[in-house]
Coordinates of C-alpha atoms in Angstrom, one line a residue:
Chain A
M1 CA -51.2 15.0 -30.9
S2 CA -53.6 15.1 -33.5
G3 CA -53.3 18.3 -36.2
I4 CA -56.8 17.5 -37.1
L5 CA -58.3 18.2 -33.6
F6 CA -55.3 21.1 -32.7
R7 CA -56.5 23.0 -36.7
R8 CA -60.5 22.2 -35.3
T9 CA -59.5 23.5 -31.7
W10 CA -57.8 26.3 -33.0
A11 CA -61.1 27.4 -36.1
A12 CA -63.0 26.9 -32.6
Q13 CA -61.4 28.9 -30.5
R14 CA -60.2 31.7 -32.6
V15 CA -62.3 34.3 -32.8
R16 CA -63.2 34.5 -28.9
L17 CA -59.0 34.2 -28.7
L18 CA -58.7 37.4 -31.1
L19 CA -61.0 39.0 -28.9
V20 CA -59.3 38.4 -25.4
M21 CA -56.1 39.0 -27.4
L22 CA -57.5 42.8 -28.5
A23 CA -58.5 43.5 -25.3
L24 CA -55.9 42.2 -23.8
A25 CA -53.4 44.7 -25.4
V26 CA -55.5 47.6 -25.1
W27 CA -55.6 47.5 -21.5
G28 CA -51.6 46.8 -21.6
F29 CA -51.7 49.8 -23.8
L30 CA -53.0 52.7 -21.6
L31 CA -50.9 51.6 -18.7
P32 CA -48.1 53.3 -20.1
V33 CA -50.3 56.1 -21.3
V34 CA -51.3 56.4 -18.0
Y35 CA -48.0 56.3 -16.5
A36 CA -46.7 58.9 -19.2
T37 CA -49.4 60.9 -18.9
F38 CA -50.0 61.0 -14.9
G39 CA -46.8 58.6 -13.6
K40 CA -44.8 62.1 -12.6
E41 CA -48.2 63.8 -10.4
I42 CA -48.8 60.2 -8.7
G43 CA -45.4 60.2 -7.6
T44 CA -44.3 63.1 -6.6
L45 CA -48.2 62.9 -4.0
V46 CA -46.8 59.5 -3.2
Q47 CA -43.5 60.8 -2.1
S48 CA -45.2 63.5 -0.2
G49 CA -46.7 61.0 2.5
A50 CA -50.4 61.6 1.4
F51 CA -51.7 58.9 1.1
A52 CA -48.8 56.8 1.3
N53 CA -50.4 54.0 3.1
V54 CA -53.0 53.7 0.4
F55 CA -50.5 53.3 -2.0
D56 CA -48.5 51.0 0.0
V57 CA -51.1 48.9 0.4
L58 CA -52.0 48.5 -2.8
S59 CA -48.6 48.4 -4.2
R60 CA -47.6 45.1 -1.6
F61 CA -50.6 43.7 -3.1
T62 CA -50.7 44.3 -6.9
G63 CA -46.7 44.6 -6.7
G64 CA -47.9 47.1 -9.8
D65 CA -48.2 50.8 -9.8
V66 CA -48.4 53.5 -12.4
F67 CA -45.9 55.7 -11.4
S68 CA -43.2 53.3 -12.6
I69 CA -42.8 52.2 -16.2
R70 CA -41.5 48.6 -14.2
G71 CA -44.5 49.0 -11.7
T72 CA -46.6 49.9 -14.8
V73 CA -45.6 46.6 -16.4
A74 CA -46.2 44.2 -13.2
L75 CA -49.9 46.0 -12.5
G76 CA -50.7 45.3 -16.4
L77 CA -50.0 41.8 -15.2
V78 CA -51.3 41.1 -12.3
H79 CA -54.4 43.3 -12.6
P80 CA -57.8 41.4 -11.7
I81 CA -58.9 43.0 -15.3
A82 CA -55.9 41.1 -16.9
L83 CA -56.2 37.8 -14.6
A84 CA -60.4 37.6 -15.2
L85 CA -59.3 38.2 -19.5
V86 CA -57.0 35.8 -19.5
A87 CA -58.5 33.1 -17.0
I88 CA -62.0 33.6 -19.5
Q89 CA -60.1 32.3 -22.5
V90 CA -57.4 29.9 -21.1
I91 CA -59.5 28.1 -17.8
G92 CA -62.8 28.5 -19.5
F93 CA -61.8 26.9 -22.8
A94 CA -59.8 24.1 -20.4
A95 CA -62.5 23.6 -18.3
A96 CA -65.6 23.1 -21.2
A97 CA -62.6 21.5 -23.4
V98 CA -64.3 17.8 -22.5
A99 CA -66.5 17.7 -20.1
G100 CA -68.8 20.4 -22.2
E101 CA -68.0 18.1 -24.6
R102 CA -69.5 14.9 -23.0
Q103 CA -72.6 16.9 -21.7
R104 CA -73.3 17.9 -25.8
G105 CA -72.6 14.4 -26.4
T106 CA -70.1 15.4 -29.5
L107 CA -67.5 13.7 -27.4
E108 CA -68.6 10.4 -28.6
V109 CA -68.5 10.9 -31.7
L110 CA -65.3 12.3 -31.7
L111 CA -63.7 9.4 -29.6
A112 CA -65.4 7.0 -31.7
R113 CA -62.4 8.2 -34.3
P114 CA -59.4 6.2 -34.4
L115 CA -58.3 8.5 -31.8
E116 CA -56.9 7.6 -28.3
R117 CA -58.1 9.7 -25.6
R118 CA -54.3 10.4 -24.6
V119 CA -53.7 12.1 -27.9
L120 CA -57.0 13.9 -27.2
Y121 CA -56.2 15.4 -23.9
A122 CA -52.7 16.1 -25.0
T123 CA -53.8 18.0 -28.0
L124 CA -55.6 20.3 -25.7
L125 CA -53.4 20.8 -23.1
A126 CA -51.3 22.3 -25.9
A127 CA -53.8 24.0 -27.1
T128 CA -54.4 25.5 -23.3
V129 CA -50.6 26.2 -23.2
L130 CA -50.7 27.6 -26.9
F131 CA -53.8 29.9 -25.2
A132 CA -52.1 30.6 -22.0
A133 CA -48.7 31.4 -24.4
L134 CA -50.8 34.6 -26.5
T135 CA -52.9 36.1 -23.9
E136 CA -49.8 37.0 -22.1
A137 CA -48.2 37.9 -25.2
A138 CA -50.8 40.3 -26.3
V139 CA -50.9 42.3 -22.8
L140 CA -46.9 42.4 -22.8
G141 CA -47.4 43.7 -26.7
G142 CA -49.3 46.1 -25.8
I143 CA -47.4 47.2 -22.8
V144 CA -44.5 47.1 -25.0
A145 CA -46.5 48.7 -27.7
G146 CA -47.4 52.2 -25.4
A147 CA -44.0 52.2 -23.4
L148 CA -42.6 52.5 -27.0
L149 CA -44.8 55.0 -28.2
F150 CA -45.1 57.2 -25.4
G151 CA -41.2 57.4 -25.1
V152 CA -41.0 55.8 -21.4
A153 CA -39.5 52.3 -22.3
G154 CA -36.2 53.1 -20.9
D155 CA -36.0 51.4 -17.5
L156 CA -37.4 47.7 -19.6
R157 CA -35.1 45.2 -20.3
A158 CA -36.0 42.6 -23.0
I159 CA -35.1 39.8 -20.8
D160 CA -37.3 40.6 -18.0
I161 CA -40.1 41.0 -20.3
A162 CA -39.4 37.6 -21.4
L163 CA -39.4 36.2 -18.1
C164 CA -42.6 38.4 -17.1
W165 CA -43.9 37.0 -19.7
L166 CA -42.4 33.0 -19.1
N167 CA -43.7 33.5 -15.6
A168 CA -47.5 34.2 -16.7
V169 CA -47.3 31.2 -19.6
A170 CA -46.4 28.9 -16.4
L171 CA -48.8 30.2 -14.0
F172 CA -52.0 30.2 -16.0
G173 CA -50.6 26.7 -18.1
T174 CA -50.9 25.4 -14.6
L175 CA -54.2 26.4 -13.9
G176 CA -55.2 25.9 -17.4
A177 CA -54.1 22.1 -16.9
I178 CA -55.6 22.4 -13.4
S179 CA -59.2 22.9 -15.3
L180 CA -58.1 20.1 -18.2
A181 CA -58.0 18.0 -15.7
A182 CA -61.1 18.5 -13.9
S183 CA -62.3 18.7 -17.1
V184 CA -61.8 14.9 -17.9
S185 CA -62.6 13.9 -14.2
F186 CA -66.7 14.3 -15.0
D187 CA -69.6 14.2 -17.6
R188 CA -70.8 17.3 -17.0
L189 CA -69.3 20.7 -17.7
G190 CA -70.7 22.6 -14.1
P191 CA -68.5 20.3 -11.4
A192 CA -65.6 21.2 -14.2
M193 CA -65.9 24.5 -14.0
G194 CA -66.6 24.9 -10.6
I195 CA -63.2 23.2 -9.7
A196 CA -61.7 25.3 -12.4
L197 CA -63.1 28.8 -10.9
G198 CA -62.9 27.6 -7.4
V199 CA -59.1 26.9 -7.6
T200 CA -58.6 30.0 -9.1
L201 CA -60.5 32.0 -7.3
V202 CA -59.3 30.9 -4.2
G203 CA -55.6 31.0 -4.9
Y204 CA -56.1 34.3 -5.9
A205 CA -58.1 35.0 -2.8
V206 CA -55.4 33.8 -0.7
E207 CA -52.9 35.9 -2.1
F208 CA -55.0 39.0 -1.5
L209 CA -55.5 38.3 1.6
G210 CA -52.0 36.7 2.7
T211 CA -50.2 40.0 1.2
L212 CA -52.5 42.2 3.3
W213 CA -53.3 40.3 6.4
P214 CA -50.0 39.2 8.3
D215 CA -51.9 36.4 10.1
A216 CA -52.6 34.9 6.6
A217 CA -49.4 35.1 5.4
W218 CA -48.5 31.6 5.8
L219 CA -51.3 30.9 2.9
R220 CA -50.1 32.0 0.4
P221 CA -47.3 29.0 -0.3
Y222 CA -50.4 27.7 -0.5
S223 CA -51.9 29.8 -3.6
P224 CA -50.4 29.2 -7.2
F225 CA -50.4 33.1 -7.2
R226 CA -47.8 33.1 -4.9
Y227 CA -45.2 32.1 -8.0
F228 CA -46.4 34.7 -10.1
Q229 CA -43.7 37.5 -9.4
P230 CA -43.4 40.1 -12.2
T231 CA -42.2 43.0 -9.6
R232 CA -39.4 40.9 -8.5
I233 CA -38.5 39.7 -12.0
L234 CA -38.8 43.6 -13.2
A235 CA -36.4 44.0 -10.4
G236 CA -34.1 41.9 -11.7
T237 CA -34.7 39.0 -9.2
F238 CA -35.8 36.2 -11.3
E239 CA -36.3 32.7 -9.3
L240 CA -36.6 29.5 -10.5
G241 CA -37.8 28.3 -7.7
D242 CA -41.4 29.3 -8.6
L243 CA -41.3 28.3 -12.0
L244 CA -40.2 25.0 -10.8
V245 CA -43.4 24.6 -8.4
L246 CA -45.7 26.0 -10.7
G247 CA -44.1 23.2 -13.1
A248 CA -44.3 20.3 -10.4
I249 CA -48.4 21.5 -10.3
F250 CA -48.6 21.3 -14.3
A251 CA -46.9 17.7 -13.9
A252 CA -49.3 16.9 -11.1
A253 CA -52.3 17.8 -13.2
V254 CA -51.3 16.2 -16.1
A255 CA -50.4 13.1 -14.0
W256 CA -54.0 13.2 -12.7
A257 CA -55.7 13.4 -16.0
A258 CA -53.3 11.2 -18.4
W259 CA -54.0 8.3 -15.3
V260 CA -58.3 9.3 -15.2
F261 CA -59.0 10.0 -18.8
P262 CA -58.0 6.5 -20.4
R263 CA -59.6 4.8 -17.4
R264 CA -62.9 6.2 -16.8
D265 CA -66.3 5.0 -18.2
L266 CA -68.0 7.6 -20.7
A267 CA -71.5 6.7 -20.0
A268 CA -74.1 7.5 -22.8
P269 CA -74.9 11.5 -22.8
S270 CA -78.4 12.5 -20.6
Chain B
M1 CA -63.6 -14.5 -38.2
D2 CA -66.9 -13.3 -36.4
A3 CA -67.0 -9.4 -36.7
I4 CA -68.1 -9.3 -32.9
A5 CA -67.6 -11.8 -29.9
T6 CA -68.7 -11.8 -27.0
E7 CA -68.0 -14.3 -24.3
G8 CA -69.6 -13.3 -20.5
L9 CA -69.5 -9.6 -21.5
T10 CA -70.6 -8.0 -18.6
K11 CA -71.2 -4.2 -17.2
H12 CA -72.2 -3.3 -13.6
Y13 CA -72.5 0.2 -12.1
G14 CA -72.4 1.8 -8.8
L15 CA -70.2 1.7 -5.8
P16 CA -68.2 -1.7 -5.1
R17 CA -69.0 -4.2 -2.6
W18 CA -66.6 -3.1 -0.2
W19 CA -67.6 0.1 0.0
R20 CA -71.3 0.0 0.1
G21 CA -71.1 -2.8 2.3
G22 CA -74.3 -5.0 1.9
S23 CA -76.7 -2.3 1.6
A24 CA -79.7 -2.6 -0.7
R25 CA -80.2 0.9 -1.0
F26 CA -76.6 1.3 -3.6
A27 CA -76.7 -2.1 -5.2
P28 CA -75.3 -2.1 -8.6
I29 CA -77.3 -1.4 -11.9
R30 CA -77.1 -4.5 -13.5
A31 CA -76.1 -2.6 -17.2
L32 CA -75.6 -5.9 -19.1
D33 CA -75.4 -9.5 -17.8
D34 CA -73.0 -12.1 -19.3
L35 CA -73.7 -11.6 -22.9
T36 CA -71.9 -14.1 -24.8
I37 CA -72.9 -13.2 -28.6
A38 CA -71.4 -13.8 -32.3
V39 CA -71.7 -11.3 -35.0
H40 CA -70.6 -13.4 -37.9
A41 CA -68.4 -11.4 -41.0
G42 CA -70.8 -10.5 -44.0
E43 CA -74.3 -10.0 -42.1
I44 CA -76.4 -7.6 -41.1
F45 CA -77.1 -8.6 -37.4
G46 CA -80.0 -6.5 -35.1
F47 CA -79.9 -5.8 -31.6
L48 CA -82.8 -5.8 -30.5
G49 CA -84.5 -4.4 -26.9
P50 CA -86.7 -1.8 -25.3
N51 CA -85.3 1.7 -23.7
G52 CA -83.3 0.7 -20.8
S53 CA -82.4 -2.8 -21.6
G54 CA -78.6 -2.4 -22.2
K55 CA -78.3 -2.3 -26.1
S56 CA -76.4 0.8 -25.8
T57 CA -74.2 -0.5 -23.2
A58 CA -73.2 -3.1 -25.4
I59 CA -72.4 -0.8 -28.5
R60 CA -70.2 1.0 -25.9
L61 CA -68.2 -1.7 -24.7
F62 CA -67.4 -2.4 -28.6
L63 CA -66.2 0.7 -28.8
G64 CA -63.9 1.1 -25.4
F65 CA -66.3 4.1 -24.1
I66 CA -67.1 2.1 -21.4
H67 CA -64.9 -0.8 -19.9
P68 CA -66.8 -4.2 -18.6
T69 CA -67.2 -5.6 -15.4
A70 CA -66.8 -8.7 -16.4
G71 CA -66.0 -11.1 -19.5
R72 CA -64.4 -10.2 -23.0
A73 CA -65.5 -8.2 -26.3
H74 CA -63.3 -8.8 -29.6
V75 CA -64.1 -6.8 -32.6
L76 CA -62.7 -7.6 -35.9
G77 CA -60.3 -10.1 -34.2
Q78 CA -59.1 -7.5 -31.5
D79 CA -59.9 -7.3 -27.8
V80 CA -61.5 -3.9 -27.4
S81 CA -59.8 -3.6 -24.0
T82 CA -56.6 -3.3 -25.9
A83 CA -57.2 -2.6 -29.2
G84 CA -57.0 1.2 -28.9
A85 CA -57.3 3.6 -32.0
A86 CA -56.4 1.5 -34.8
L87 CA -59.7 -0.8 -34.0
R88 CA -61.6 2.2 -34.5
G89 CA -60.4 3.2 -37.7
R90 CA -62.0 -0.2 -38.9
I91 CA -65.5 1.0 -37.5
G92 CA -67.8 3.1 -38.3
Y93 CA -70.3 4.7 -35.6
L94 CA -73.5 6.3 -35.5
P95 CA -74.8 6.6 -31.9
G96 CA -78.5 6.9 -30.8
G97 CA -79.7 10.7 -31.0
I98 CA -76.3 11.9 -32.4
A99 CA -75.2 14.9 -31.5
L100 CA -73.0 17.1 -34.0
Y101 CA -71.1 20.3 -34.0
D102 CA -73.5 22.8 -34.9
S103 CA -71.6 25.4 -35.5
L104 CA -70.1 23.4 -39.2
T105 CA -71.7 22.9 -41.9
G106 CA -72.4 19.8 -43.2
T107 CA -69.6 19.7 -45.6
Q108 CA -67.3 20.5 -43.1
L109 CA -68.1 18.3 -40.5
L110 CA -68.0 15.6 -42.9
D111 CA -64.3 16.7 -43.6
Y112 CA -63.2 16.9 -40.5
L113 CA -64.4 13.6 -38.6
G114 CA -63.1 12.0 -42.5
A115 CA -59.8 13.4 -41.4
F116 CA -59.0 11.1 -38.8
Y117 CA -59.3 8.2 -41.1
A118 CA -56.0 6.6 -43.1
R119 CA -59.0 5.5 -45.4
P120 CA -60.4 8.0 -47.9
P121 CA -64.3 9.0 -47.9
L122 CA -64.7 7.2 -50.7
L123 CA -69.0 6.5 -50.1
R124 CA -69.5 10.1 -49.3
D125 CA -70.8 11.4 -52.6
S126 CA -72.6 8.1 -53.4
L127 CA -74.0 8.2 -49.5
V128 CA -74.9 12.2 -49.9
E129 CA -76.7 11.6 -53.2
R130 CA -78.8 8.4 -52.2
L131 CA -79.6 10.1 -48.6
D132 CA -81.1 13.3 -51.0
L133 CA -78.7 15.9 -49.0
S134 CA -77.6 18.7 -52.0
G135 CA -74.9 20.5 -52.2
R136 CA -76.9 23.7 -50.8
D137 CA -77.8 21.2 -47.5
L138 CA -74.1 20.4 -46.8
G139 CA -73.3 24.2 -47.3
R140 CA -75.6 24.8 -44.4
P141 CA -74.5 25.1 -40.4
I142 CA -76.1 22.1 -39.1
R143 CA -77.5 24.2 -36.2
D144 CA -79.8 25.0 -39.1
Y145 CA -80.9 21.0 -39.8
S146 CA -83.7 18.8 -38.6
R147 CA -83.8 16.0 -37.2
G148 CA -84.0 14.2 -40.3
M149 CA -81.2 15.7 -41.8
R150 CA -79.1 15.5 -39.1
Q151 CA -79.2 12.2 -38.7
K152 CA -78.7 11.4 -42.5
I153 CA -75.5 13.7 -41.8
G154 CA -74.7 10.7 -38.8
I155 CA -75.4 8.1 -41.1
V156 CA -72.8 9.4 -43.8
Q157 CA -70.2 9.8 -41.4
A158 CA -70.3 6.4 -40.3
L159 CA -70.2 4.8 -43.3
Q160 CA -67.9 7.2 -45.7
H161 CA -65.0 5.6 -45.2
D162 CA -66.4 2.1 -45.9
P163 CA -65.9 0.7 -42.8
E164 CA -65.5 -3.0 -42.3
L165 CA -68.1 -3.0 -39.5
A166 CA -70.8 -0.1 -39.2
I167 CA -71.9 0.0 -35.7
L168 CA -75.7 1.9 -35.8
D169 CA -78.0 2.7 -32.5
E170 CA -81.2 3.9 -34.0
P171 CA -80.2 4.4 -37.3
S172 CA -83.3 4.7 -39.3
E173 CA -84.7 7.4 -36.3
G174 CA -86.8 10.6 -37.8
L175 CA -85.9 9.6 -41.6
D176 CA -88.9 9.5 -43.8
P177 CA -90.2 6.7 -45.2
L178 CA -88.7 7.2 -48.5
M179 CA -85.0 8.1 -46.9
Q180 CA -86.0 4.7 -44.7
R181 CA -86.2 2.4 -48.2
A182 CA -83.2 4.2 -49.2
F183 CA -81.1 3.2 -45.9
Y184 CA -82.2 -0.2 -46.3
A185 CA -80.8 -0.5 -49.9
I186 CA -77.5 1.0 -48.2
L187 CA -77.5 -1.8 -46.0
D188 CA -78.1 -4.3 -48.6
E189 CA -74.9 -3.3 -50.7
R190 CA -72.6 -2.8 -47.5
K191 CA -73.9 -6.5 -46.7
A192 CA -73.3 -7.5 -50.4
A193 CA -69.5 -5.9 -50.5
G194 CA -68.9 -7.9 -47.3
R195 CA -68.7 -5.5 -44.8
T196 CA -71.1 -6.1 -41.2
V197 CA -73.6 -4.0 -39.8
F198 CA -74.4 -4.6 -36.7
F199 CA -77.8 -2.5 -35.6
S200 CA -79.9 -1.8 -32.4
S201 CA -83.6 -0.8 -33.3
H202 CA -87.0 -0.4 -31.9
V203 CA -88.3 -0.1 -35.2
L204 CA -89.3 -4.4 -35.6
S205 CA -90.9 -4.4 -39.1
E206 CA -87.3 -2.9 -40.3
V207 CA -85.2 -5.3 -38.1
E208 CA -87.5 -8.1 -40.0
R209 CA -86.8 -6.3 -43.2
V210 CA -83.2 -6.1 -43.2
C211 CA -81.1 -8.5 -40.7
D212 CA -80.0 -12.2 -41.0
R213 CA -80.3 -12.3 -37.2
V214 CA -81.2 -11.0 -34.3
A215 CA -80.4 -10.8 -30.6
I216 CA -82.9 -10.1 -28.2
I217 CA -81.8 -8.3 -24.7
R218 CA -84.1 -7.8 -21.8
D219 CA -82.8 -6.8 -18.2
G220 CA -78.9 -6.2 -19.8
R221 CA -79.6 -10.4 -20.5
L222 CA -79.6 -12.6 -23.6
V223 CA -83.0 -14.2 -24.1
A224 CA -82.8 -14.9 -28.0
L225 CA -79.9 -15.2 -30.8
E226 CA -81.0 -16.6 -34.0
S227 CA -81.8 -15.6 -37.3
V228 CA -84.9 -14.2 -38.1
G229 CA -86.5 -16.9 -40.1
A230 CA -86.1 -19.5 -37.2
L231 CA -87.1 -17.3 -35.0
L232 CA -90.4 -16.3 -37.2
A233 CA -90.7 -20.1 -38.2
R234 CA -91.7 -21.0 -34.6
R235 CA -93.9 -18.4 -34.1
R236 CA -97.8 -18.6 -33.8
R237 CA -99.2 -17.4 -37.4
H238 CA -102.8 -16.2 -37.7
V239 CA -105.2 -18.6 -39.5
E240 CA -108.3 -18.1 -41.3
A241 CA -110.8 -19.8 -43.3
R242 CA -114.0 -19.3 -45.1
L243 CA -115.4 -22.1 -46.4
D244 CA -118.3 -22.2 -49.0
A245 CA -120.4 -24.4 -46.4
P246 CA -120.2 -25.8 -42.7
A247 CA -117.9 -28.8 -42.5
P248 CA -117.5 -30.0 -38.9
A249 CA -115.3 -33.0 -39.8
L250 CA -112.6 -30.3 -41.0
A251 CA -113.4 -28.6 -38.2
A252 CA -113.2 -30.8 -35.9
A253 CA -109.7 -32.0 -37.5
L254 CA -108.5 -29.1 -37.6
A255 CA -109.1 -28.0 -34.0
A256 CA -107.0 -31.9 -33.2
L257 CA -104.0 -30.2 -35.5
P258 CA -100.5 -30.3 -33.8
G259 CA -99.7 -26.9 -33.1
V260 CA -103.1 -25.4 -33.4
S261 CA -104.3 -23.2 -30.6
A262 CA -107.3 -20.2 -29.9
F263 CA -109.7 -22.6 -32.4
E264 CA -112.7 -20.6 -33.2
A265 CA -115.5 -21.7 -35.2
R266 CA -118.1 -19.9 -36.5
D267 CA -120.5 -20.9 -39.3
D268 CA -118.4 -21.2 -42.3
R269 CA -115.7 -19.6 -40.9
L270 CA -113.0 -20.6 -38.9
A271 CA -109.6 -19.0 -36.8
F272 CA -107.1 -20.1 -35.1
G273 CA -103.8 -20.2 -34.4
L274 CA -100.6 -21.8 -35.8
D275 CA -97.8 -22.7 -34.3
G276 CA -94.7 -24.7 -36.3
D277 CA -94.7 -26.0 -39.7
V278 CA -97.7 -25.4 -42.4
A279 CA -97.8 -28.3 -44.1
P280 CA -100.1 -30.2 -42.2
L281 CA -102.3 -27.6 -42.3
L282 CA -102.4 -27.5 -46.3
R283 CA -102.4 -31.1 -46.7
L284 CA -105.6 -31.6 -44.5
L285 CA -107.0 -28.3 -46.6
E286 CA -106.3 -30.0 -49.8
G287 CA -109.8 -30.6 -51.6
A288 CA -111.7 -28.8 -48.4
P289 CA -114.7 -26.7 -49.9
L290 CA -112.6 -23.3 -49.5
A291 CA -114.1 -19.8 -50.1
D292 CA -111.2 -18.3 -49.1
L293 CA -107.8 -18.7 -46.9
T294 CA -105.9 -16.3 -45.1
I295 CA -102.3 -17.2 -43.4
E296 CA -100.9 -13.9 -42.0
P297 CA -97.4 -14.5 -41.4
A298 CA -95.4 -14.2 -38.0
R299 CA -94.5 -11.3 -37.2
L300 CA -90.8 -10.5 -35.4
E301 CA -93.3 -8.0 -33.2
D302 CA -94.7 -11.1 -32.0
A303 CA -92.0 -13.2 -31.2
F304 CA -90.5 -10.0 -29.1
L305 CA -93.6 -8.9 -27.5
E306 CA -93.7 -12.8 -26.5
L307 CA -90.0 -12.7 -25.0
Y308 CA -90.7 -10.1 -23.4
D309 CA -94.1 -11.4 -21.5
E310 CA -92.5 -14.4 -20.6
P311 CA -91.1 -14.2 -16.5
A312 CA -87.7 -12.6 -16.5
P313 CA -84.8 -14.8 -16.8

């Protein structure tokens, strides 16, 4: 890993990262507020049977709700708003990290230094995982802060929060590794970003369909989102297998990039 | 030791033969074919050719950005296909039409790019001063720089760590005449310090001015490799003589002189082309009733155009 490149990457990304983290923290903070304010009423509504089917369907998909603090934490992590914000930072950065520099022509200037391509890749991968860790910490930090401030943190266990964070980092670290593998494989940003977003959106859609439509349930194991289960973790059932599957996909993406990037031709920027 | 030595260096782009199955439509692009050159340590070496002739491909092969289809290249004694980052630590590189990090200031860019090298940026202050980059200029974001300023920063980043070998692709592009002169002086100093400069250019007058030897490539193939002096010595000069009075005998003798071509005699004016040694001409003119004599030196541009007029190798 190159400390010089890492510091430069941090300096280039810190403003966007801070804005995304701030947005995620605010998002996370609001959920316990909503739970503390309306959770009891919504819970009563659910127990009354009215709209039961709607709530059931929604909670089956997102695994989250706002009528329990555990459901609130899960909702904070799996809601499309949170996922999109994390994806902007992690997947957006990773997909543009190499292909974007290729397209701008600055990769050539960088690789003319005494810097191995593998070291460049490892540094960008470390930054990707760090961004995933920080953004997920921001949303969980916001949730915990909101829960503590509004006195609704009673049911939450620190270990479960930590495992949720680990599971989320594993998911976005994996999506980031796939995006970075795409980035080192193309000379232009478009195809790299297309693959990165394609994997993420298709994965999300597959999980969405698989949870709501029994006939499509067989597709779920093929989605990375299937292995992100904060609701189960918060219920006390942590499955190591989820982390192992995500770890295997991460390793495959890293192996691809580490094999392809040093061997490929970097033709003159157009 | 040669600073750069290549042997049959070849780069073809395109699908492999087994994949395209003999279709001419997908025939490979021959970016560089069988290039064998040696750039001596301590010389300024010019690499000439028009756009698309393979200059940048060769440079990219030297730096390991692309991999050869065949042949080998050694730079500073190391095989470029295995040398890796340590070799690039001894090289300074200015890409053609350099792209820079626009959000950084000039100083931040030079600090960042210089930090990768083990050598400190010993030459930065001197280069910045010679290229007329003020502290105010260096404090501005690069996005605000003109093309010439970008080129100047590009030159500084390539040379600031005093590299053993500088590879410069179209280095004077965008520089005004004053800055070009300053840049040529910098190149002369590099040479005086025993450093090697490999430099590609379209500007033939500057190559003639600064280079010891040149290689000319055409359609990816080497068509000439020699010293600038030798290349020019073999080229045609244009000679014009004005006489005090018509001298038909002299005109006939001049027309018959070996190397003379396109001879024209009009009243007291004689004009012709001269290939090769100038001494026989001067001997013939000794004692002739000359009012004026002009021998235009051969120019690299003529040599270059002549090589490009010949049928493809």
